[in-house]
CSV table of C-alpha atoms in Angstrom, one decimal:
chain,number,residue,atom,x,y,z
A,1241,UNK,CA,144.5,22.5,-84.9
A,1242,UNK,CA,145.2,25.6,-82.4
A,1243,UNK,CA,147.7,25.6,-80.0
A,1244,UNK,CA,145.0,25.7,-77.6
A,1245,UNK,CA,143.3,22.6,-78.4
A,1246,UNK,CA,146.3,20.9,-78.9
A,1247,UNK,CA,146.9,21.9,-75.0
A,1248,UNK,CA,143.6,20.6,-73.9
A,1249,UNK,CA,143.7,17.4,-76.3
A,1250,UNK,CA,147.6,17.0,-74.3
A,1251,UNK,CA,145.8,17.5,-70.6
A,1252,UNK,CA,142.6,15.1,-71.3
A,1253,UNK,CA,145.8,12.2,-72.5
A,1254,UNK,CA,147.7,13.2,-69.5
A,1255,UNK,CA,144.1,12.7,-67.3
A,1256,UNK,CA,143.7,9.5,-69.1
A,1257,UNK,CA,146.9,7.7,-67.8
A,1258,UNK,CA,146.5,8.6,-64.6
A,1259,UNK,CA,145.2,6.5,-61.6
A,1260,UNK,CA,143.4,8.1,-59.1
A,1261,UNK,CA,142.8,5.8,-56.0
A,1262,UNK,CA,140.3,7.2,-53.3
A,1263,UNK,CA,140.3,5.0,-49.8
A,1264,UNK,CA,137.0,5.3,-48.1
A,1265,UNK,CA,133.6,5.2,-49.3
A,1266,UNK,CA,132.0,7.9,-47.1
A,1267,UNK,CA,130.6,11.6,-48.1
A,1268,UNK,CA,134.4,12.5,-48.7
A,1269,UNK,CA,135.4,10.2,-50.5
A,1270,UNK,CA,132.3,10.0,-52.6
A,1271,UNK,CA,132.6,13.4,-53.0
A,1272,UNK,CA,135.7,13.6,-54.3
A,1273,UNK,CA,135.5,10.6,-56.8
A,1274,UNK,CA,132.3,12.2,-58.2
A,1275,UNK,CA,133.7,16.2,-58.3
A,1276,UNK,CA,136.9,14.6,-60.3
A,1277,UNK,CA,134.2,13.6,-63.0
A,1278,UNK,CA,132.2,16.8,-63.0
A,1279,UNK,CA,135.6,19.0,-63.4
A,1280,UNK,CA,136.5,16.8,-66.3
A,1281,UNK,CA,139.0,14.3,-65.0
A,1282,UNK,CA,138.8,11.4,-67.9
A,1283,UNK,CA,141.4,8.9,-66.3
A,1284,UNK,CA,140.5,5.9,-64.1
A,1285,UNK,CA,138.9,6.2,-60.7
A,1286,UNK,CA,138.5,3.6,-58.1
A,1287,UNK,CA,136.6,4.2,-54.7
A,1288,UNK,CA,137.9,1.7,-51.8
A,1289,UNK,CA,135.5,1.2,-49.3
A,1290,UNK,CA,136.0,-1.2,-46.1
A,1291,UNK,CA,132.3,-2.0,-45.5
A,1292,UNK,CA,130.6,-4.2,-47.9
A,1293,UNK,CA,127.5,-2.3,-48.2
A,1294,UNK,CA,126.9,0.2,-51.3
A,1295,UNK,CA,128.1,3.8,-50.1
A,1296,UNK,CA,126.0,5.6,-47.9
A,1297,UNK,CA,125.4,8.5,-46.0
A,1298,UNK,CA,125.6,9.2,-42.2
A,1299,UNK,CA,123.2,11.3,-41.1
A,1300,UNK,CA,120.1,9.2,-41.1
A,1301,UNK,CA,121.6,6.7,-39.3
A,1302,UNK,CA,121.4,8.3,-36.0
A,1303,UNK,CA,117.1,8.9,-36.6
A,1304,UNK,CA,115.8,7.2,-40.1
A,1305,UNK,CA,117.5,4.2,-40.4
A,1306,UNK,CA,117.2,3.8,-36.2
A,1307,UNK,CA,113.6,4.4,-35.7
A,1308,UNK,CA,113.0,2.1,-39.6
A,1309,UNK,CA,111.3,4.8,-41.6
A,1310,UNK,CA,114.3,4.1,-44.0
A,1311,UNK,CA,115.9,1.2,-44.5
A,1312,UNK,CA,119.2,2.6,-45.5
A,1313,UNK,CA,120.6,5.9,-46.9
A,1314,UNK,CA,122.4,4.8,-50.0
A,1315,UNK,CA,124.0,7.4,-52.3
A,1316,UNK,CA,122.3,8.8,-55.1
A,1317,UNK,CA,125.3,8.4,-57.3
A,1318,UNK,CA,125.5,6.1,-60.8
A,1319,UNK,CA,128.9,4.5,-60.1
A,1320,UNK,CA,128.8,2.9,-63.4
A,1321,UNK,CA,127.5,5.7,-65.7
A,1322,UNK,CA,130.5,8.1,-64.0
A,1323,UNK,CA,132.9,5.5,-64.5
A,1324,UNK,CA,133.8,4.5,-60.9
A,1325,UNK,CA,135.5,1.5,-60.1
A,1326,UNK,CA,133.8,0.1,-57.2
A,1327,UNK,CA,136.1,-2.4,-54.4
A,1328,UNK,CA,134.1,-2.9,-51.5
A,1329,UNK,CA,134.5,-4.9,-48.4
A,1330,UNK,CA,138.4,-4.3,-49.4
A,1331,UNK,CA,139.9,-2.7,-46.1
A,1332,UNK,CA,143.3,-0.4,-46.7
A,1333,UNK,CA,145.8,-2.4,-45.0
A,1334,UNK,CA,149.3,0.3,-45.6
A,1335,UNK,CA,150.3,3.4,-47.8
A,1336,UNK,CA,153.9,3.1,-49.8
A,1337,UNK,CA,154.2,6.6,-50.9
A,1338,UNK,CA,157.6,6.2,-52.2
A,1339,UNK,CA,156.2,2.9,-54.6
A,1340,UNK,CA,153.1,4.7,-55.1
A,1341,UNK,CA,151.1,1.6,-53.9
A,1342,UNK,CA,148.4,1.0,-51.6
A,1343,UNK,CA,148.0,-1.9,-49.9
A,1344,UNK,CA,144.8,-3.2,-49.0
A,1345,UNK,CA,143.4,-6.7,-47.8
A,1346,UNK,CA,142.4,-7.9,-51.1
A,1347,UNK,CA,146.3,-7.0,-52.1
A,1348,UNK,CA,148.7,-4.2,-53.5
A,1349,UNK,CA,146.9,-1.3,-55.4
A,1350,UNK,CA,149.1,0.8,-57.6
A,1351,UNK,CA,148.0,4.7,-58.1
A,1352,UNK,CA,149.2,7.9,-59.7
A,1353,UNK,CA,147.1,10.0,-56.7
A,1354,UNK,CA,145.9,8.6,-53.8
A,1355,UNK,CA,143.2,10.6,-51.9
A,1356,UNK,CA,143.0,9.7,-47.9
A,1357,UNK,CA,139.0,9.6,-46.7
A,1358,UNK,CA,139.2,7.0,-44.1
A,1359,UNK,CA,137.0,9.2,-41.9
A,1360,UNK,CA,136.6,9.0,-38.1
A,1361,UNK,CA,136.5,6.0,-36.0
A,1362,UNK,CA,134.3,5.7,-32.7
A,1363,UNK,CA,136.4,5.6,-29.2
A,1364,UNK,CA,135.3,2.6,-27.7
A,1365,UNK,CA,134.1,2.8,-23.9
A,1366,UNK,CA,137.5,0.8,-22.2
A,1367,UNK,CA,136.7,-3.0,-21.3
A,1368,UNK,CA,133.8,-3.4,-23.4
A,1369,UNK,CA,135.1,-4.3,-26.6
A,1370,UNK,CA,133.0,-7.9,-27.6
A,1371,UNK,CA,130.8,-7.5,-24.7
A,1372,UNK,CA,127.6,-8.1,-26.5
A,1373,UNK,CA,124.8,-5.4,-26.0
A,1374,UNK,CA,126.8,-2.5,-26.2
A,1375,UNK,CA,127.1,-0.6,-29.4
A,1376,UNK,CA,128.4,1.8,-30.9
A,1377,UNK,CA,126.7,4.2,-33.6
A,1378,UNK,CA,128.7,4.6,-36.6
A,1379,UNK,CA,128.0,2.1,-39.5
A,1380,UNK,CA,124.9,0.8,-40.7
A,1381,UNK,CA,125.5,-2.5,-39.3
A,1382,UNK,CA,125.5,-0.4,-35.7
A,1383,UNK,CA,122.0,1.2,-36.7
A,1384,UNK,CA,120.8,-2.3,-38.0
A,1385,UNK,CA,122.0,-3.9,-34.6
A,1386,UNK,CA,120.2,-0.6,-32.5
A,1387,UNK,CA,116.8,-0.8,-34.6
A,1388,UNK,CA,115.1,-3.9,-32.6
A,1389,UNK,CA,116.3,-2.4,-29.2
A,1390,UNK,CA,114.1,0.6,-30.2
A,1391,UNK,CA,111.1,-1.0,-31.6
A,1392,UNK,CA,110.9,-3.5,-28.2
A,1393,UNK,CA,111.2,-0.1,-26.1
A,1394,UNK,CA,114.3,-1.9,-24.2
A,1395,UNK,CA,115.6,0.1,-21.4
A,1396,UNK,CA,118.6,1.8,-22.6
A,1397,UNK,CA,122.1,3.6,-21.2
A,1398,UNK,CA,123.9,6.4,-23.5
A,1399,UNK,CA,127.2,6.9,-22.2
A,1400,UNK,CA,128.6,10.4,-23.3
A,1401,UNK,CA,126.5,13.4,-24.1
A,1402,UNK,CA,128.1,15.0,-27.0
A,1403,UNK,CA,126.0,15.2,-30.3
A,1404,UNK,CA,125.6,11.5,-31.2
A,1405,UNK,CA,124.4,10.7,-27.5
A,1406,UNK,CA,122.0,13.1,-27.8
A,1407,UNK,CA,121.1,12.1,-31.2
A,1408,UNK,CA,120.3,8.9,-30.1
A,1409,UNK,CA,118.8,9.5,-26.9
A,1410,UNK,CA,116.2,11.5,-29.2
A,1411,UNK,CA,115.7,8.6,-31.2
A,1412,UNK,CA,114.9,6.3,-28.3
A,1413,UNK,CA,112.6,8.8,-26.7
A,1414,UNK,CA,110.5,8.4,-29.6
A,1415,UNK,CA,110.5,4.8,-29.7
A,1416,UNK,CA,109.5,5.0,-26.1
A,1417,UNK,CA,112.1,3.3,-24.6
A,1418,UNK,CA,113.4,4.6,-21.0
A,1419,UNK,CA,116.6,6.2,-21.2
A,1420,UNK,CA,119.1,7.2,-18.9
A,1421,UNK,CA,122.5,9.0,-20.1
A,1422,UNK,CA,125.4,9.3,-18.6
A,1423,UNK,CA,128.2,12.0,-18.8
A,1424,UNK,CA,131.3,12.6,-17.1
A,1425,UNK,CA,131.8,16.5,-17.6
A,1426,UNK,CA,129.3,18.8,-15.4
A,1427,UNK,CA,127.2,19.5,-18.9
A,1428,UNK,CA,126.2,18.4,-22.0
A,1429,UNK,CA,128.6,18.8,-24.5
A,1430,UNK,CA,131.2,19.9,-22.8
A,1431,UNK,CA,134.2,19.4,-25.3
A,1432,UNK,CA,132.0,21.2,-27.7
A,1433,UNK,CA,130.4,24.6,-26.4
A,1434,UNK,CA,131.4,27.1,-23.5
A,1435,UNK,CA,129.8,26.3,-20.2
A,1436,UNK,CA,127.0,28.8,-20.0
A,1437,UNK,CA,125.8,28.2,-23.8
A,1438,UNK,CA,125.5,23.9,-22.8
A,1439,UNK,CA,124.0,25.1,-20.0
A,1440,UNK,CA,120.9,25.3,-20.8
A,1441,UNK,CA,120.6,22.0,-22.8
A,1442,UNK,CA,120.8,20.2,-19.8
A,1443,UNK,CA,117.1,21.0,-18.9
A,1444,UNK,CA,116.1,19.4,-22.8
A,1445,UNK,CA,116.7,15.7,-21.2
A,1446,UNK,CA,114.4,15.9,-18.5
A,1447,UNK,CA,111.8,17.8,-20.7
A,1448,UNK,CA,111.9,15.1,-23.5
A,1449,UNK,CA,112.0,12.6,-20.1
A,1450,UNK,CA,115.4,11.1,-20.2
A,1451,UNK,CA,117.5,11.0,-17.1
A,1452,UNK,CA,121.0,13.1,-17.4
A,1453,UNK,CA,123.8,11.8,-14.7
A,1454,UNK,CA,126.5,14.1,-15.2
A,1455,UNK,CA,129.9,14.2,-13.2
A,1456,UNK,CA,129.9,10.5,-13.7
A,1457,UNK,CA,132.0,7.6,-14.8
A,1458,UNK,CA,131.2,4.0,-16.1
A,1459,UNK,CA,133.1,1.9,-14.1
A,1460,UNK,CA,132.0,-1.5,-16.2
A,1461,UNK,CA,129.2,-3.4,-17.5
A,1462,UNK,CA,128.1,-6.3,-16.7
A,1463,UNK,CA,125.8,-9.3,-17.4
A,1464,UNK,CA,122.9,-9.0,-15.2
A,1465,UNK,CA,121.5,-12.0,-13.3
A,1466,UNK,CA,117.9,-13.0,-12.5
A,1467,UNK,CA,117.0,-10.2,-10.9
A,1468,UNK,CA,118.5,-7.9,-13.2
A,1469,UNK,CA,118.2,-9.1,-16.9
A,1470,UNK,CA,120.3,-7.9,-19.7
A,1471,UNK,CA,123.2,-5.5,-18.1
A,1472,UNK,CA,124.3,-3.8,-15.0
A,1473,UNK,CA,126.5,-0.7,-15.9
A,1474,UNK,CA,128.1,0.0,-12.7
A,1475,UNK,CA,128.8,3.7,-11.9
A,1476,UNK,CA,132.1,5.4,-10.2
A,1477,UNK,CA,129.3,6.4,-7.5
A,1478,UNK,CA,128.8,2.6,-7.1
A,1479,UNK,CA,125.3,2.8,-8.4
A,1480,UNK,CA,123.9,0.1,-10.8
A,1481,UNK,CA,121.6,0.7,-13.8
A,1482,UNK,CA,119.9,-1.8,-15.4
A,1483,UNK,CA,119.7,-1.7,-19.6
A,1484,UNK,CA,118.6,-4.3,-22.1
A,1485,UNK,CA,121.2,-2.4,-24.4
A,1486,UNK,CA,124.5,0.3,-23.5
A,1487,UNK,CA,125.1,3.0,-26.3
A,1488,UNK,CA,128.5,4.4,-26.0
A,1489,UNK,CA,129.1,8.1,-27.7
A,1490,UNK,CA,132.4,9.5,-26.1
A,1491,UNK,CA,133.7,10.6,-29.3
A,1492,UNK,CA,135.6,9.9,-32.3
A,1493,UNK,CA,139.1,9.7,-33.6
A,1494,UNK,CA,140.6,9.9,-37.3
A,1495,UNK,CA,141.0,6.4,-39.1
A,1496,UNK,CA,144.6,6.6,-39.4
A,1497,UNK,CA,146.3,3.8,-37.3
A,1498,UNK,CA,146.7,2.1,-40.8
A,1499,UNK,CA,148.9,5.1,-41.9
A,1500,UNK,CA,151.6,3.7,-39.4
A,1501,UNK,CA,155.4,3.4,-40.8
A,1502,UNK,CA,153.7,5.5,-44.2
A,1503,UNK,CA,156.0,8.5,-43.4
A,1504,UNK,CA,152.7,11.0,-44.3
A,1505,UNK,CA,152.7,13.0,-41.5
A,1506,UNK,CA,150.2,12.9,-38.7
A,1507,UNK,CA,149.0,15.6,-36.0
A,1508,UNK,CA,148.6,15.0,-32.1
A,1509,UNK,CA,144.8,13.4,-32.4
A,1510,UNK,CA,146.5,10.6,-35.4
A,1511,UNK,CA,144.6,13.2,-38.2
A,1512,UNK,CA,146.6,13.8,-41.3
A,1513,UNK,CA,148.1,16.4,-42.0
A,1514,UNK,CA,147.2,18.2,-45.0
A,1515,UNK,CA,147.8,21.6,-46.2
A,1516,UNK,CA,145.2,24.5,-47.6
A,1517,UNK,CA,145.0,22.7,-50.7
A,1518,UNK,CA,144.4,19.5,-49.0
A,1519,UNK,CA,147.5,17.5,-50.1
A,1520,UNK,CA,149.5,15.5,-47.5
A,1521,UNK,CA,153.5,15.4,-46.6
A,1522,UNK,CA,153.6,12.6,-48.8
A,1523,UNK,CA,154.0,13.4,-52.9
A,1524,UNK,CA,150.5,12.6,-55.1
A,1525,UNK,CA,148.3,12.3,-51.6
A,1526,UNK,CA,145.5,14.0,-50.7
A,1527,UNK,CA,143.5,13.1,-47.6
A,1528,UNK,CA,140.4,15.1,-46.8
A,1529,UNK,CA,136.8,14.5,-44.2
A,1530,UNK,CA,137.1,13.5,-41.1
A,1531,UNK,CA,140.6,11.9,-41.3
A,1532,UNK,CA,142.6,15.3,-41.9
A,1533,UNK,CA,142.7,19.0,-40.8
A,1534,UNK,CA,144.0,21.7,-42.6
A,1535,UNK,CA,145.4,24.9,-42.0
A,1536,UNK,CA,142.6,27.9,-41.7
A,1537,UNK,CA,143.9,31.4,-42.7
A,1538,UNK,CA,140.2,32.7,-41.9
A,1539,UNK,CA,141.2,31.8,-37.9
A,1540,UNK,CA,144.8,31.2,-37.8
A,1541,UNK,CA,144.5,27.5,-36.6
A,1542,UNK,CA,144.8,24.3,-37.8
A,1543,UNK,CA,141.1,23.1,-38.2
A,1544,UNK,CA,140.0,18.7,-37.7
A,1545,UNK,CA,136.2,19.2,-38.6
A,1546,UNK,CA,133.8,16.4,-37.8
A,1547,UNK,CA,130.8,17.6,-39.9
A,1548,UNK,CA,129.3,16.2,-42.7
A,1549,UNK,CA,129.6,19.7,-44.9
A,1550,UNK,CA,133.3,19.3,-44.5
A,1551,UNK,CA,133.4,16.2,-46.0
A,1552,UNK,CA,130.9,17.7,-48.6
A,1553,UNK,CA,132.9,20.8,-49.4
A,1554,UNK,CA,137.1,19.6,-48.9
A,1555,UNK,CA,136.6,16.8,-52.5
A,1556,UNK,CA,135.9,20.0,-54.4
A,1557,UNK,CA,139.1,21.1,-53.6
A,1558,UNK,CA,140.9,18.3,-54.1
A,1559,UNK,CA,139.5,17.0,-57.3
A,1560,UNK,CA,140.2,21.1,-58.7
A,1561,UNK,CA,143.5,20.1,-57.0
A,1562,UNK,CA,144.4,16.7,-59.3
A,1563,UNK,CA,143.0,18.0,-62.4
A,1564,UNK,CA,145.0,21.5,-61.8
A,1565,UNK,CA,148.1,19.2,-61.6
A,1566,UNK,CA,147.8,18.9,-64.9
A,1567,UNK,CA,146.6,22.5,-66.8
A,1568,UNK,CA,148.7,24.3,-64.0
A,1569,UNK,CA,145.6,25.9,-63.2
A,1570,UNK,CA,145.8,27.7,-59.5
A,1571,UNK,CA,143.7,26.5,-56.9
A,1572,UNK,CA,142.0,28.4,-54.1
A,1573,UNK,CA,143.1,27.5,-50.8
A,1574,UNK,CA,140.6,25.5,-48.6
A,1575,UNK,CA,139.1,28.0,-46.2
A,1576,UNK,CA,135.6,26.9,-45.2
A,1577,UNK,CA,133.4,28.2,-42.3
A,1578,UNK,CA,132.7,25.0,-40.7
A,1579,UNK,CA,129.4,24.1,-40.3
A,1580,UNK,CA,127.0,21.4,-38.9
A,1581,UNK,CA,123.0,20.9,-37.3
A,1582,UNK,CA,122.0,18.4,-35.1
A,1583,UNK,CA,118.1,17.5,-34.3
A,1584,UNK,CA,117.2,16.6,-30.6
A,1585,UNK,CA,114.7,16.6,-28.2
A,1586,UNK,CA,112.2,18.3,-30.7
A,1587,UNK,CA,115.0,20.9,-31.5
A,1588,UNK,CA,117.1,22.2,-34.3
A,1589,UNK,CA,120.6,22.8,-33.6
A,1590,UNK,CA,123.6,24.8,-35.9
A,1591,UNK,CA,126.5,25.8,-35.7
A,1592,UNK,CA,129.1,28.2,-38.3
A,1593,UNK,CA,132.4,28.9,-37.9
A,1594,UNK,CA,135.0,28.5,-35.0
A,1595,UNK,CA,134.4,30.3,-31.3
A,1596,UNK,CA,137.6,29.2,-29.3
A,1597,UNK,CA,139.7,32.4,-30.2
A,1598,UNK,CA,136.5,34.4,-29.9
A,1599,UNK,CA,136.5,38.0,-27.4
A,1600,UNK,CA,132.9,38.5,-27.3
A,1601,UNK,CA,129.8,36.2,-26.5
A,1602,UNK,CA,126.3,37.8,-27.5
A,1603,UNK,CA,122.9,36.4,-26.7
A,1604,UNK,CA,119.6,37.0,-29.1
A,1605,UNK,CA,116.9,35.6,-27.0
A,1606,UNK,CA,116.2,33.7,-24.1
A,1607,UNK,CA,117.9,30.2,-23.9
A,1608,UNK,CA,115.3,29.0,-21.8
A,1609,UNK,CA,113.0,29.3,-24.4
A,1610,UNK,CA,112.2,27.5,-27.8
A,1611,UNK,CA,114.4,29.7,-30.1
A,1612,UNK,CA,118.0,31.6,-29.2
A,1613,UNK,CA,121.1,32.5,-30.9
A,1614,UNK,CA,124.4,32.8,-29.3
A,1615,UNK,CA,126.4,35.0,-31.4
A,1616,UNK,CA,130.9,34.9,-31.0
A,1617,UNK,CA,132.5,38.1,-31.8
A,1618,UNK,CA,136.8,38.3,-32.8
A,1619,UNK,CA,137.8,41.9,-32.4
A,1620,UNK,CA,134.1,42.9,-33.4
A,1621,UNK,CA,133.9,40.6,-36.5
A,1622,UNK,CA,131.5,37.8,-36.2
A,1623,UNK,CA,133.2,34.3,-35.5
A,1624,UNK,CA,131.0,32.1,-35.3
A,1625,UNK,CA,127.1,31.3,-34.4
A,1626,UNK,CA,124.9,28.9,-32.6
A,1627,UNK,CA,121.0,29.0,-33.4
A,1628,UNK,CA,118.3,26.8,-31.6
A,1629,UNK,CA,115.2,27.1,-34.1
A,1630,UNK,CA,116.3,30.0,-35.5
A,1631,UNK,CA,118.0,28.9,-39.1
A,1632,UNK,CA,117.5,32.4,-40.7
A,1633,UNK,CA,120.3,33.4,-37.9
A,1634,UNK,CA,122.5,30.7,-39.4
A,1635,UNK,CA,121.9,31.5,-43.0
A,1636,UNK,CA,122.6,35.2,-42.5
A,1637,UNK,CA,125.4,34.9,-40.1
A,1638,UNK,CA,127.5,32.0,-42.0
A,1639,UNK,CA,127.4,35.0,-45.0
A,1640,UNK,CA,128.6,37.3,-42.4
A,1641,UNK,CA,131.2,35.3,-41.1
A,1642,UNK,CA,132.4,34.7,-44.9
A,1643,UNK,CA,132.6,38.1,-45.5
A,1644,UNK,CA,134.2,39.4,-42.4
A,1645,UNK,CA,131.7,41.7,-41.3
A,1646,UNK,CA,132.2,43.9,-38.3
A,1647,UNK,CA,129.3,43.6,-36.0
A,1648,UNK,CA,127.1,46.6,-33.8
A,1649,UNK,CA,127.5,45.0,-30.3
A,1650,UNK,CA,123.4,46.4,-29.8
A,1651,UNK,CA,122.1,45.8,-32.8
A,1652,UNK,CA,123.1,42.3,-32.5
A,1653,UNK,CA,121.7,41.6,-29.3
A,1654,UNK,CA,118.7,42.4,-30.2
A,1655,UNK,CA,116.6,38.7,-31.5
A,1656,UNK,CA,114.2,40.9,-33.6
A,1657,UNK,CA,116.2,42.3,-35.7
A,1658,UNK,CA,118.1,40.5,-38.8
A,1659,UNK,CA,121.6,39.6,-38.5
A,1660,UNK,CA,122.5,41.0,-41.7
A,1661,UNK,CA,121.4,44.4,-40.8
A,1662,UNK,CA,123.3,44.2,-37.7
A,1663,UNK,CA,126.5,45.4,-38.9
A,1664,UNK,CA,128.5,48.4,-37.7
């Protein structure tokens, strides 16, 4: 036998004792259990998932699964054939990184490597916690819950108009159910986008005839009485609105609070801590998705990234990660150009890299139109993008962004020319 062989026959035993444990049965940590597999890691994995439901994807939830032209949006992943230990409806209780045990609500888990992919957690809208009739959007059981609201056309409130109140709002447009939102910033998406590119997605709710109340607060709901059935949700203004159903969409925050008294190290919005490969303060962790950031070399920030394609992309670095542990093999930092779509209102919204450290902002096309780009330039290399109906835009300038391009000013402006042949 070589001495090569013999290496690789003493890597797969190594692999084969140890115990990889991944909590939360989301894209990441699907991801991750199923990337360990495809870069050859032999030893045992177990996928912990809270919700009793087989793992599933996000996405649909928010359209598909609301409006019933899918009943769910289960993986498309043989569990058994892959050799993935399943524990579901088992909720991670506590993290004993010293013990190397997790402990969970169906009792102590011992691992070798523990991977974090708890996700993000919806902020609830203060006051309303039990008060049945308003949801949230995050689970399936949430998009079970919403489905009859939308098929009786019920008169519905969205509170917060970021991406999932939109989302929705779309959803129960098409369902034909009245719909009013209601924001407290001046604009759409305010936490998300610069002023004068959310600008001009204010006009899509009155076009797709929902009613946008910005600058304003929900003070409460309430049950409605007999000449108001349902809910009231009372306004800072003092205004009432009457709903058969409240939709609340202010946000989202890392599942962590179960981390508490673990020692792994946690940043200012409760989101782990991980480094460019992904691994956490805490020896044999790795925690990537929703639940971590990471440090980004590309824009010299720490990065939290709530977008499906991070949770698709980070398990490929940690899985090369764990199974480099044990050939020594070096592995390439995690450095992604975040990126993420969103449908509504009959449009098709995305969005590469990172703007808030951007110099330049660049228009191609007219925003009051059907198709626009706004383009973010960093000492004349391209940032990031935003493209309404124009994915070619987005294709070509996530490349561009990869590959640090420096950017003609003119030539960019211009919406019928190619990005790619925009370059200085």
């Amino acid at each position: 036998m070589s001495e090569q062989t013999q290496e690789r026959t003493r890597e797969r035993e190594a692999d084969a004792e140890r115990r990889v444990v991944v909590v939360g049965a989301g894209m990441a940590g699907v991801q991750t259990a199923v990337a360990l597999r495809e870069q050859g890691f032999t030893g045992p994995v177990t996928l912990i998932g809270a919700e009793p439901h087989q793992p599933y994807d996000r996405p649909p939830l928010s359209k598909a699964v609301l409006l019933g032209t899918a009943e769910g949006s289960a993986f498309d992943v043989d569990f058994e054939a892959l050799g993935i230990t399943l524990r579901l409806g088992c909720e991670a209780l506590g993290v004993r990184p010293a013990e190397h045990v997790l402990d969970t609500s169906a009792g102590p888990v011992p691992y070798d490597v523990l991977v974090l992919a708890t996700g993000a957690e919806p902020l609830r809208l203060p006051g309303t916690e039990g008060v049945p009739g308003v949801h949230l959007l995050r689970t399936l059981d949430d998009a079970e819950r919403l489905r009859p609201v939308l098929a009786r056309q019920h008169d519905v409130v969205v509170v917060g108009a970021g991406w999932i109140g939109a989302e929705f709002a779309t959803a129960a447009r098409e369902a034909g159910c009245a719909v009013t939102v209601v924001e407290a910033a001046d604009r759409p998406l305010a936490g998300a986008l610069p002023d004068e590119v959310a600008a001009p997605m204010t006009d899509w709710y009155a076009d797709a005839g929902a009613v946008l109340r910005t600058h304003t607060r929900v003070e409460r709901v309430e049950p409605g009485g007999p000449a108001e059935p349902g809910h009231v949700v009372v306004l800072d203004d003092g205004s009432r609105l009457p709903a058969d159903a409240v939709v609340v969409g202010i946000g989202a925050r890392p599942a962590t609070a179960w981390l508490a008294g673990s020692g792994i190290a946690l940043g200012a919005q409760g989101e782990v801590l991980a480094d460019d490969r992904l691994r956490t303060s805490a020896p044999d962790v790795h925690a990537v998705g929703d639940c971590a950031s990471f440090p980004s070399g590309r824009y010299g920030e720490r990065l939290l990234v709530h977008h499906w394609d991070n949770a698709l992309q980070g398990p490929r670095t940690v899985a090369a990660d764990i199974v480099g542990a044990v050939g020594g093999e070096a592995v390439a930092a995690y450095d992604p150009v975040p990126y993420f779509w969103s449908e509504q209102f009959g449009r098709f919204v995305q969005y590469a890299g990172h703007h808030t450290a951007a110099d330049t902002t660049l228009w191609r096309g007219d925003p009051s139109g059907p198709a626009w780009t706004v383009c973010w330039l960093r000492e004349g290399r391209l940032a990031a993008l935003l493209a309404v109906g124009r994915p070619r835009d987005l294709a070509q300038g996530k490349r561009l962004i990869q590959a640090g391009a420096t950017m003609d000013p003119r030539l960019l402006a211009d919406p019928a020319r190619p990005l790619k042949a925009a370059t200085a």
